[in-house]
Amino acid sequence: MSRKQAVFCIQAANAIVGEGPRWDPATGVLYWVDIKRPALFRWDPGHGQTGHWPMSRPIGCASAAPGGRVLFADSDGFGTLELGTGDVSRIADPENDLPGNRFNDGKVDRAGRFWAGTMDDLCVHPTGSLYRLDVDFSIRRMDTGFVCSNGLGWSPDNRTMYFTDSMARTIWAYEFDLTNGELGERRHFARLADHDGVPDGLTVDSEGFIWSAVWDGWRLIRYAPDGGIDREVPIPVQRPTSCTFGGPDLKTLYITSACEGLSRSALERGPLAGALFALETDVPGLPEATFNGSGALG
């Protein structure tokens, strides 16, 4: 992969907390969310922004689903959004007893199950958990004890699941069974020093390397499968939040960012905070999976 990589702004979105970019290969568009606005957006490489859906609750993540719908997770649990009408249908909230929690990042595995983690919205208490929404719409808690659940993804061979524990500044690597959707032993994959930013959203490329956005770090880190740093890519904003591969050849890395809580000096240094960015790469990503519970959606 070329070391001379330039990140460019594709939409000066001014997102408060842009997050959760997901490429939909069926329609060739990118979905992403602004957690705190809150809203879901659709971006088309040929036409720019082509969709905007205001949401009633802070939305952590969303993924295209069959039948013109989007599956999402927010502060009231799991739900679906009908893109044509904007109608929302609720599935369930596994944490209705934890009003200070909300869902954060989430993603669909290659068997069609939706994984999403929760967090303490004040980023203080370890009340967050990782959940699996199965294709029959049952929900199972898979791990717990996190202050801020964040970016996740799977290795190309589906034997490892990566999961970000932001306030611990750690990316975990779990043994993963794709057939049964079970997690095995977990190990430290990568950890940032206290002064070096906070790991946020991530994605995995076709070589099995992990791209992690570093909140308060002005950069992305590309980790080798053994956890070593392959390279760091500067981003012109202090708080990049997540990334995903898209485009017809999956060689465009889309990057979200946030402007929430930034000082005047940080905004002067990075005036594009909250923008949507892109980076052309030599190595493609992996296709995004689609939730496989279409029979019950809506």
mmCIF file of C-alpha atoms in Angstrom:
data_model
loop_
_atom_site.group_PDB
_atom_site.id
_atom_site.type_symbol
_atom_site.label_atom_id
_atom_site.label_comp_id
_atom_site.label_asym_id
_atom_site.label_seq_id
_atom_site.Cartn_x
_atom_site.Cartn_y
_atom_site.Cartn_z
ATOM 1 C CA MET A 1 0.000 0.000 0.000
ATOM 2 C CA SER A 2 1.262 3.460 -0.840
ATOM 3 C CA ARG A 3 2.562 5.433 2.120
ATOM 4 C CA LYS A 4 1.566 8.716 0.452
ATOM 5 C CA GLN A 5 -2.087 8.857 1.415
ATOM 6 C CA ALA A 6 -4.140 12.039 1.387
ATOM 7 C CA VAL A 7 -7.369 12.404 3.316
ATOM 8 C CA PHE A 8 -9.899 14.735 1.695
ATOM 9 C CA CYS A 9 -13.209 16.198 2.859
ATOM 10 C CA ILE A 10 -16.255 14.996 0.925
ATOM 11 C CA GLN A 11 -18.904 16.727 3.041
ATOM 12 C CA ALA A 12 -18.508 19.551 5.549
ATOM 13 C CA ALA A 13 -21.290 18.021 7.595
ATOM 14 C CA ASN A 14 -20.654 19.844 10.892
ATOM 15 C CA ALA A 15 -21.714 16.710 12.769
ATOM 16 C CA ILE A 16 -21.824 16.965 16.534
ATOM 17 C CA VAL A 17 -20.740 13.328 16.858
ATOM 18 C CA GLY A 18 -20.577 11.734 13.421
ATOM 19 C CA GLU A 19 -20.304 7.958 13.745
ATOM 20 C CA GLY A 20 -21.129 4.508 12.422
ATOM 21 C CA PRO A 21 -20.327 4.762 8.679
ATOM 22 C CA ARG A 22 -21.635 1.696 6.844
ATOM 23 C CA TRP A 23 -21.398 1.049 3.111
ATOM 24 C CA ASP A 24 -24.410 -0.623 1.498
ATOM 25 C CA PRO A 25 -23.068 -2.646 -1.456
ATOM 26 C CA ALA A 26 -26.580 -3.332 -2.774
ATOM 27 C CA THR A 27 -27.293 0.337 -3.461
ATOM 28 C CA GLY A 28 -23.777 1.803 -3.570
ATOM 29 C CA VAL A 29 -24.356 4.389 -0.833
ATOM 30 C CA LEU A 30 -22.965 5.195 2.590
ATOM 31 C CA TYR A 31 -25.090 5.456 5.719
ATOM 32 C CA TRP A 32 -23.790 7.243 8.810
ATOM 33 C CA VAL A 33 -25.223 8.778 11.962
ATOM 34 C CA ASP A 34 -24.852 11.905 14.042
ATOM 35 C CA ILE A 35 -25.418 10.546 17.541
ATOM 36 C CA LYS A 36 -26.180 13.835 19.259
ATOM 37 C CA ARG A 37 -28.171 15.645 16.555
ATOM 38 C CA PRO A 38 -29.633 12.899 16.332
ATOM 39 C CA ALA A 39 -30.054 11.805 12.717
ATOM 40 C CA LEU A 40 -29.271 9.201 10.084
ATOM 41 C CA PHE A 41 -27.695 10.324 6.799
ATOM 42 C CA ARG A 42 -27.207 8.745 3.367
ATOM 43 C CA TRP A 43 -24.338 9.815 1.115
ATOM 44 C CA ASP A 44 -24.018 8.876 -2.567
ATOM 45 C CA PRO A 45 -20.566 9.185 -4.212
ATOM 46 C CA GLY A 46 -22.167 10.539 -7.362
ATOM 47 C CA HIS A 47 -24.720 12.894 -5.856
ATOM 48 C CA GLY A 48 -23.610 13.794 -2.336
ATOM 49 C CA GLN A 49 -26.128 13.691 0.495
ATOM 50 C CA THR A 50 -29.319 12.006 -0.698
ATOM 51 C CA GLY A 51 -31.079 11.274 2.563
ATOM 52 C CA HIS A 52 -31.573 12.713 6.054
ATOM 53 C CA TRP A 53 -33.764 11.147 8.722
ATOM 54 C CA PRO A 54 -34.117 12.985 12.065
ATOM 55 C CA MET A 55 -34.361 10.529 14.962
ATOM 56 C CA SER A 56 -36.094 10.949 18.303
ATOM 57 C CA ARG A 57 -33.301 9.461 20.419
ATOM 58 C CA PRO A 58 -29.470 9.490 20.317
ATOM 59 C CA ILE A 59 -28.662 6.912 17.628
ATOM 60 C CA GLY A 60 -25.417 4.979 17.963
ATOM 61 C CA CYS A 61 -25.319 2.874 14.811
ATOM 62 C CA ALA A 62 -27.325 1.762 11.792
ATOM 63 C CA SER A 63 -27.056 -0.860 9.072
ATOM 64 C CA ALA A 64 -28.968 -1.331 5.836
ATOM 65 C CA ALA A 65 -31.527 -4.127 6.001
ATOM 66 C CA PRO A 66 -33.798 -5.806 3.440
ATOM 67 C CA GLY A 67 -37.038 -4.214 2.284
ATOM 68 C CA GLY A 68 -35.933 -0.573 2.201
ATOM 69 C CA ARG A 69 -35.266 -0.465 5.913
ATOM 70 C CA VAL A 70 -32.375 0.322 8.227
ATOM 71 C CA LEU A 71 -31.707 -1.550 11.448
ATOM 72 C CA PHE A 72 -30.444 0.710 14.234
ATOM 73 C CA ALA A 73 -29.618 0.868 17.927
ATOM 74 C CA ASP A 74 -30.179 3.974 20.055
ATOM 75 C CA SER A 75 -30.839 4.998 23.642
ATOM 76 C CA ASP A 76 -34.141 3.072 23.568
ATOM 77 C CA GLY A 77 -32.707 -0.204 22.251
ATOM 78 C CA PHE A 78 -32.992 -1.839 18.846
ATOM 79 C CA GLY A 79 -35.353 -0.714 16.113
ATOM 80 C CA THR A 80 -35.940 -0.397 12.386
ATOM 81 C CA LEU A 81 -36.481 2.665 10.219
ATOM 82 C CA GLU A 82 -38.583 2.603 7.043
ATOM 83 C CA LEU A 83 -36.579 4.769 4.653
ATOM 84 C CA GLY A 84 -39.527 5.650 2.446
ATOM 85 C CA THR A 85 -41.776 6.945 5.217
ATOM 86 C CA GLY A 86 -39.474 7.579 8.181
ATOM 87 C CA ASP A 87 -41.602 5.265 10.331
ATOM 88 C CA VAL A 88 -39.806 3.625 13.250
ATOM 89 C CA SER A 89 -40.643 0.188 14.652
ATOM 90 C CA ARG A 90 -39.210 -0.847 17.999
ATOM 91 C CA ILE A 91 -37.759 -4.324 18.539
ATOM 92 C CA ALA A 92 -36.674 -4.371 22.199
ATOM 93 C CA ASP A 93 -34.566 -2.549 24.762
ATOM 94 C CA PRO A 94 -32.358 -4.913 26.777
ATOM 95 C CA GLU A 95 -31.396 -2.097 29.144
ATOM 96 C CA ASN A 96 -34.624 -0.330 30.000
ATOM 97 C CA ASP A 97 -33.499 -0.570 33.625
ATOM 98 C CA LEU A 98 -30.401 1.555 32.883
ATOM 99 C CA PRO A 99 -31.662 5.022 31.867
ATOM 100 C CA GLY A 100 -28.130 6.455 31.875
ATOM 101 C CA ASN A 101 -26.993 4.034 29.172
ATOM 102 C CA ARG A 102 -27.344 4.176 25.411
ATOM 103 C CA PHE A 103 -26.245 2.056 22.491
ATOM 104 C CA ASN A 104 -23.080 3.145 20.740
ATOM 105 C CA ASP A 105 -21.333 1.310 17.883
ATOM 106 C CA GLY A 106 -22.634 -1.825 16.168
ATOM 107 C CA LYS A 107 -22.142 -4.004 13.111
ATOM 108 C CA VAL A 108 -23.520 -7.107 11.357
ATOM 109 C CA ASP A 109 -21.426 -10.289 11.315
ATOM 110 C CA ARG A 110 -21.147 -12.503 8.223
ATOM 111 C CA ALA A 111 -23.895 -14.813 9.454
ATOM 112 C CA GLY A 112 -26.323 -11.874 9.500
ATOM 113 C CA ARG A 113 -26.448 -11.196 13.265
ATOM 114 C CA PHE A 114 -26.347 -7.604 14.545
ATOM 115 C CA TRP A 115 -23.826 -6.869 17.321
ATOM 116 C CA ALA A 116 -23.980 -3.603 19.270
ATOM 117 C CA GLY A 117 -22.533 -2.307 22.505
ATOM 118 C CA THR A 118 -23.855 0.057 25.138
ATOM 119 C CA MET A 119 -22.169 2.720 27.222
ATOM 120 C CA ASP A 120 -22.693 5.045 30.153
ATOM 121 C CA ASP A 121 -23.575 8.289 28.374
ATOM 122 C CA LEU A 122 -21.482 10.228 30.912
ATOM 123 C CA CYS A 123 -18.493 7.902 30.329
ATOM 124 C CA VAL A 124 -18.064 7.258 34.047
ATOM 125 C CA HIS A 125 -19.566 3.937 35.119
ATOM 126 C CA PRO A 126 -18.772 0.453 33.693
ATOM 127 C CA THR A 127 -22.429 -0.294 32.954
ATOM 128 C CA GLY A 128 -21.978 -1.000 29.251
ATOM 129 C CA SER A 129 -22.410 -4.400 27.623
ATOM 130 C CA LEU A 130 -22.011 -6.077 24.244
ATOM 131 C CA TYR A 131 -25.192 -7.560 22.763
ATOM 132 C CA ARG A 132 -26.044 -9.868 19.882
ATOM 133 C CA LEU A 133 -29.357 -9.460 18.066
ATOM 134 C CA ASP A 134 -30.058 -12.768 16.348
ATOM 135 C CA VAL A 135 -31.990 -13.271 13.125
ATOM 136 C CA ASP A 136 -35.029 -14.430 15.150
ATOM 137 C CA PHE A 137 -34.887 -11.078 17.007
ATOM 138 C CA SER A 138 -33.813 -12.620 20.285
ATOM 139 C CA ILE A 139 -31.204 -10.616 22.181
ATOM 140 C CA ARG A 140 -28.284 -12.011 24.141
ATOM 141 C CA ARG A 141 -25.744 -10.204 26.281
ATOM 142 C CA MET A 142 -22.300 -11.461 25.281
ATOM 143 C CA ASP A 143 -19.973 -9.503 27.599
ATOM 144 C CA THR A 144 -20.242 -6.685 30.103
ATOM 145 C CA GLY A 145 -18.344 -4.262 32.314
ATOM 146 C CA PHE A 146 -17.483 -1.531 29.790
ATOM 147 C CA VAL A 147 -17.695 2.216 30.294
ATOM 148 C CA CYS A 148 -17.860 2.884 26.544
ATOM 149 C CA SER A 149 -18.362 0.037 24.069
ATOM 150 C CA ASN A 150 -17.072 1.042 20.674
ATOM 151 C CA GLY A 151 -15.754 -0.101 17.269
ATOM 152 C CA LEU A 152 -15.951 -3.748 16.291
ATOM 153 C CA GLY A 153 -15.201 -5.992 13.336
ATOM 154 C CA TRP A 154 -14.105 -9.450 12.245
ATOM 155 C CA SER A 155 -11.000 -10.954 10.713
ATOM 156 C CA PRO A 156 -11.281 -12.174 7.105
ATOM 157 C CA ASP A 157 -11.350 -15.817 8.290
ATOM 158 C CA ASN A 158 -14.072 -15.039 10.891
ATOM 159 C CA ARG A 159 -11.993 -16.547 13.686
ATOM 160 C CA THR A 160 -11.383 -13.276 15.535
ATOM 161 C CA MET A 161 -13.755 -10.527 16.616
ATOM 162 C CA TYR A 162 -12.252 -7.145 17.487
ATOM 163 C CA PHE A 163 -14.017 -4.932 20.018
ATOM 164 C CA THR A 164 -13.020 -1.510 21.332
ATOM 165 C CA ASP A 165 -13.214 -0.667 25.032
ATOM 166 C CA SER A 166 -12.648 3.069 24.665
ATOM 167 C CA MET A 167 -12.225 4.278 28.233
ATOM 168 C CA ALA A 168 -9.748 1.466 28.860
ATOM 169 C CA ARG A 169 -7.983 2.654 25.649
ATOM 170 C CA THR A 170 -7.990 -0.978 24.567
ATOM 171 C CA ILE A 171 -8.974 -3.008 21.518
ATOM 172 C CA TRP A 172 -9.781 -6.581 22.523
ATOM 173 C CA ALA A 173 -9.515 -9.624 20.273
ATOM 174 C CA TYR A 174 -11.999 -12.415 21.027
ATOM 175 C CA GLU A 175 -11.905 -15.926 19.678
ATOM 176 C CA PHE A 176 -14.996 -16.112 17.487
ATOM 177 C CA ASP A 177 -17.231 -18.927 16.234
ATOM 178 C CA LEU A 178 -19.146 -17.676 13.204
ATOM 179 C CA THR A 179 -21.456 -20.682 13.017
ATOM 180 C CA ASN A 180 -22.805 -20.301 16.544
ATOM 181 C CA GLY A 181 -22.031 -16.647 17.136
ATOM 182 C CA GLU A 182 -20.120 -17.431 20.311
ATOM 183 C CA LEU A 183 -17.210 -15.568 21.840
ATOM 184 C CA GLY A 184 -14.227 -17.417 23.271
ATOM 185 C CA GLU A 185 -11.207 -16.186 25.174
ATOM 186 C CA ARG A 186 -10.266 -12.561 24.769
ATOM 187 C CA ARG A 187 -6.819 -11.007 24.687
ATOM 188 C CA HIS A 188 -5.360 -7.534 24.489
ATOM 189 C CA PHE A 189 -4.900 -6.653 20.839
ATOM 190 C CA ALA A 190 -3.780 -3.021 21.159
ATOM 191 C CA ARG A 191 -3.717 -0.292 23.805
ATOM 192 C CA LEU A 192 -3.001 3.420 23.578
ATOM 193 C CA ALA A 193 -1.092 5.311 26.244
ATOM 194 C CA ASP A 194 -3.094 7.714 28.388
ATOM 195 C CA HIS A 195 -1.776 10.791 26.561
ATOM 196 C CA ASP A 196 -2.126 9.319 23.062
ATOM 197 C CA GLY A 197 -5.832 9.573 22.308
ATOM 198 C CA VAL A 198 -8.728 7.132 22.638
ATOM 199 C CA PRO A 199 -9.489 4.240 20.252
ATOM 200 C CA ASP A 200 -12.909 4.721 18.672
ATOM 201 C CA GLY A 201 -14.529 3.038 15.644
ATOM 202 C CA LEU A 202 -12.696 0.502 13.511
ATOM 203 C CA THR A 203 -12.834 -1.554 10.343
ATOM 204 C CA VAL A 204 -10.879 -4.510 8.948
ATOM 205 C CA ASP A 205 -9.391 -4.684 5.449
ATOM 206 C CA SER A 206 -8.970 -7.679 3.137
ATOM 207 C CA GLU A 207 -5.415 -8.274 4.377
ATOM 208 C CA GLY A 208 -6.714 -8.619 7.933
ATOM 209 C CA PHE A 209 -5.279 -5.282 9.081
ATOM 210 C CA ILE A 210 -7.349 -3.202 11.505
ATOM 211 C CA TRP A 211 -7.970 0.509 10.927
ATOM 212 C CA SER A 212 -8.810 2.354 14.154
ATOM 213 C CA ALA A 213 -9.930 5.992 14.457
ATOM 214 C CA VAL A 214 -8.256 7.785 17.376
ATOM 215 C CA TRP A 215 -10.505 10.262 19.202
ATOM 216 C CA ASP A 216 -8.392 13.215 20.376
ATOM 217 C CA GLY A 217 -5.566 11.739 18.332
ATOM 218 C CA TRP A 218 -5.813 13.513 14.935
ATOM 219 C CA ARG A 219 -5.175 10.210 13.128
ATOM 220 C CA LEU A 220 -6.081 6.695 12.085
ATOM 221 C CA ILE A 221 -3.893 3.754 13.049
ATOM 222 C CA ARG A 222 -3.554 0.700 10.806
ATOM 223 C CA TYR A 223 -2.651 -2.295 12.964
ATOM 224 C CA ALA A 224 -1.161 -5.532 11.659
ATOM 225 C CA PRO A 225 -2.956 -8.748 12.686
ATOM 226 C CA ASP A 226 -0.337 -9.262 15.422
ATOM 227 C CA GLY A 227 -1.211 -5.882 16.985
ATOM 228 C CA GLY A 228 1.853 -4.019 15.733
ATOM 229 C CA ILE A 229 1.375 -0.571 14.216
ATOM 230 C CA ASP A 230 1.719 -0.733 10.435
ATOM 231 C CA ARG A 231 1.191 2.996 9.882
ATOM 232 C CA GLU A 232 -0.531 6.117 11.130
ATOM 233 C CA VAL A 233 -2.548 8.357 8.815
ATOM 234 C CA PRO A 234 -3.013 12.006 9.879
ATOM 235 C CA ILE A 235 -6.586 13.328 9.865
ATOM 236 C CA PRO A 236 -7.160 17.124 9.787
ATOM 237 C CA VAL A 237 -9.473 17.059 12.818
ATOM 238 C CA GLN A 238 -8.885 16.263 16.478
ATOM 239 C CA ARG A 239 -11.712 13.761 16.823
ATOM 240 C CA PRO A 240 -12.016 11.239 14.007
ATOM 241 C CA THR A 241 -14.611 8.744 15.191
ATOM 242 C CA SER A 242 -14.919 5.769 12.846
ATOM 243 C CA CYS A 243 -14.194 4.429 9.371
ATOM 244 C CA THR A 244 -15.427 1.907 6.822
ATOM 245 C CA PHE A 245 -14.525 0.816 3.306
ATOM 246 C CA GLY A 246 -16.821 1.541 0.381
ATOM 247 C CA GLY A 247 -16.991 2.321 -3.298
ATOM 248 C CA PRO A 248 -17.331 -0.183 -6.168
ATOM 249 C CA ASP A 249 -13.904 -1.684 -5.440
ATOM 250 C CA LEU A 250 -14.043 -1.154 -1.641
ATOM 251 C CA LYS A 251 -10.886 0.949 -1.850
ATOM 252 C CA THR A 252 -12.350 4.167 -0.454
ATOM 253 C CA LEU A 253 -12.050 4.504 3.308
ATOM 254 C CA TYR A 254 -14.842 6.759 4.605
ATOM 255 C CA ILE A 255 -14.142 8.520 7.912
ATOM 256 C CA THR A 256 -16.555 10.274 10.281
ATOM 257 C CA SER A 257 -15.625 12.900 12.863
ATOM 258 C CA ALA A 258 -16.971 14.989 15.742
ATOM 259 C CA CYS A 259 -16.912 18.612 16.852
ATOM 260 C CA GLU A 260 -18.513 18.092 20.271
ATOM 261 C CA GLY A 261 -16.599 19.601 23.171
ATOM 262 C CA LEU A 262 -13.731 21.031 21.149
ATOM 263 C CA SER A 263 -11.948 24.158 22.288
ATOM 264 C CA ARG A 264 -11.684 27.273 20.136
ATOM 265 C CA SER A 265 -8.024 26.515 19.453
ATOM 266 C CA ALA A 266 -8.855 22.963 18.360
ATOM 267 C CA LEU A 267 -11.541 24.274 15.991
ATOM 268 C CA GLU A 268 -9.130 26.849 14.600
ATOM 269 C CA ARG A 269 -6.554 24.125 14.004
ATOM 270 C CA GLY A 270 -9.144 21.695 12.624
ATOM 271 C CA PRO A 271 -12.033 23.757 11.182
ATOM 272 C CA LEU A 272 -13.482 20.715 9.395
ATOM 273 C CA ALA A 273 -14.380 19.012 12.691
ATOM 274 C CA GLY A 274 -17.592 17.059 12.170
ATOM 275 C CA ALA A 275 -16.939 16.545 8.455
ATOM 276 C CA LEU A 276 -17.105 13.346 6.435
ATOM 277 C CA PHE A 277 -13.761 12.402 4.894
ATOM 278 C CA ALA A 278 -12.433 9.869 2.386
ATOM 279 C CA LEU A 279 -9.082 8.196 1.809
ATOM 280 C CA GLU A 280 -8.190 6.186 -1.290
ATOM 281 C CA THR A 281 -6.290 2.973 -0.468
ATOM 282 C CA ASP A 282 -4.513 0.265 -2.449
ATOM 283 C CA VAL A 283 -5.851 -2.591 -0.323
ATOM 284 C CA PRO A 284 -9.635 -3.059 -0.417
ATOM 285 C CA GLY A 285 -11.858 -3.581 2.548
ATOM 286 C CA LEU A 286 -14.297 -6.418 3.156
ATOM 287 C CA PRO A 287 -17.954 -6.339 2.046
ATOM 288 C CA GLU A 288 -20.433 -5.270 4.710
ATOM 289 C CA ALA A 289 -22.866 -7.970 5.781
ATOM 290 C CA THR A 290 -26.629 -7.450 5.908
ATOM 291 C CA PHE A 291 -28.912 -8.388 8.784
ATOM 292 C CA ASN A 292 -30.516 -11.726 7.993
ATOM 293 C CA GLY A 293 -33.746 -11.373 9.968
ATOM 294 C CA SER A 294 -35.787 -9.978 7.076
ATOM 295 C CA GLY A 295 -38.847 -12.074 7.771
ATOM 296 C CA ALA A 296 -39.685 -10.129 10.924
ATOM 297 C CA LEU A 297 -38.544 -6.624 10.042
ATOM 298 C CA GLY A 298 -41.164 -3.958 10.434
#
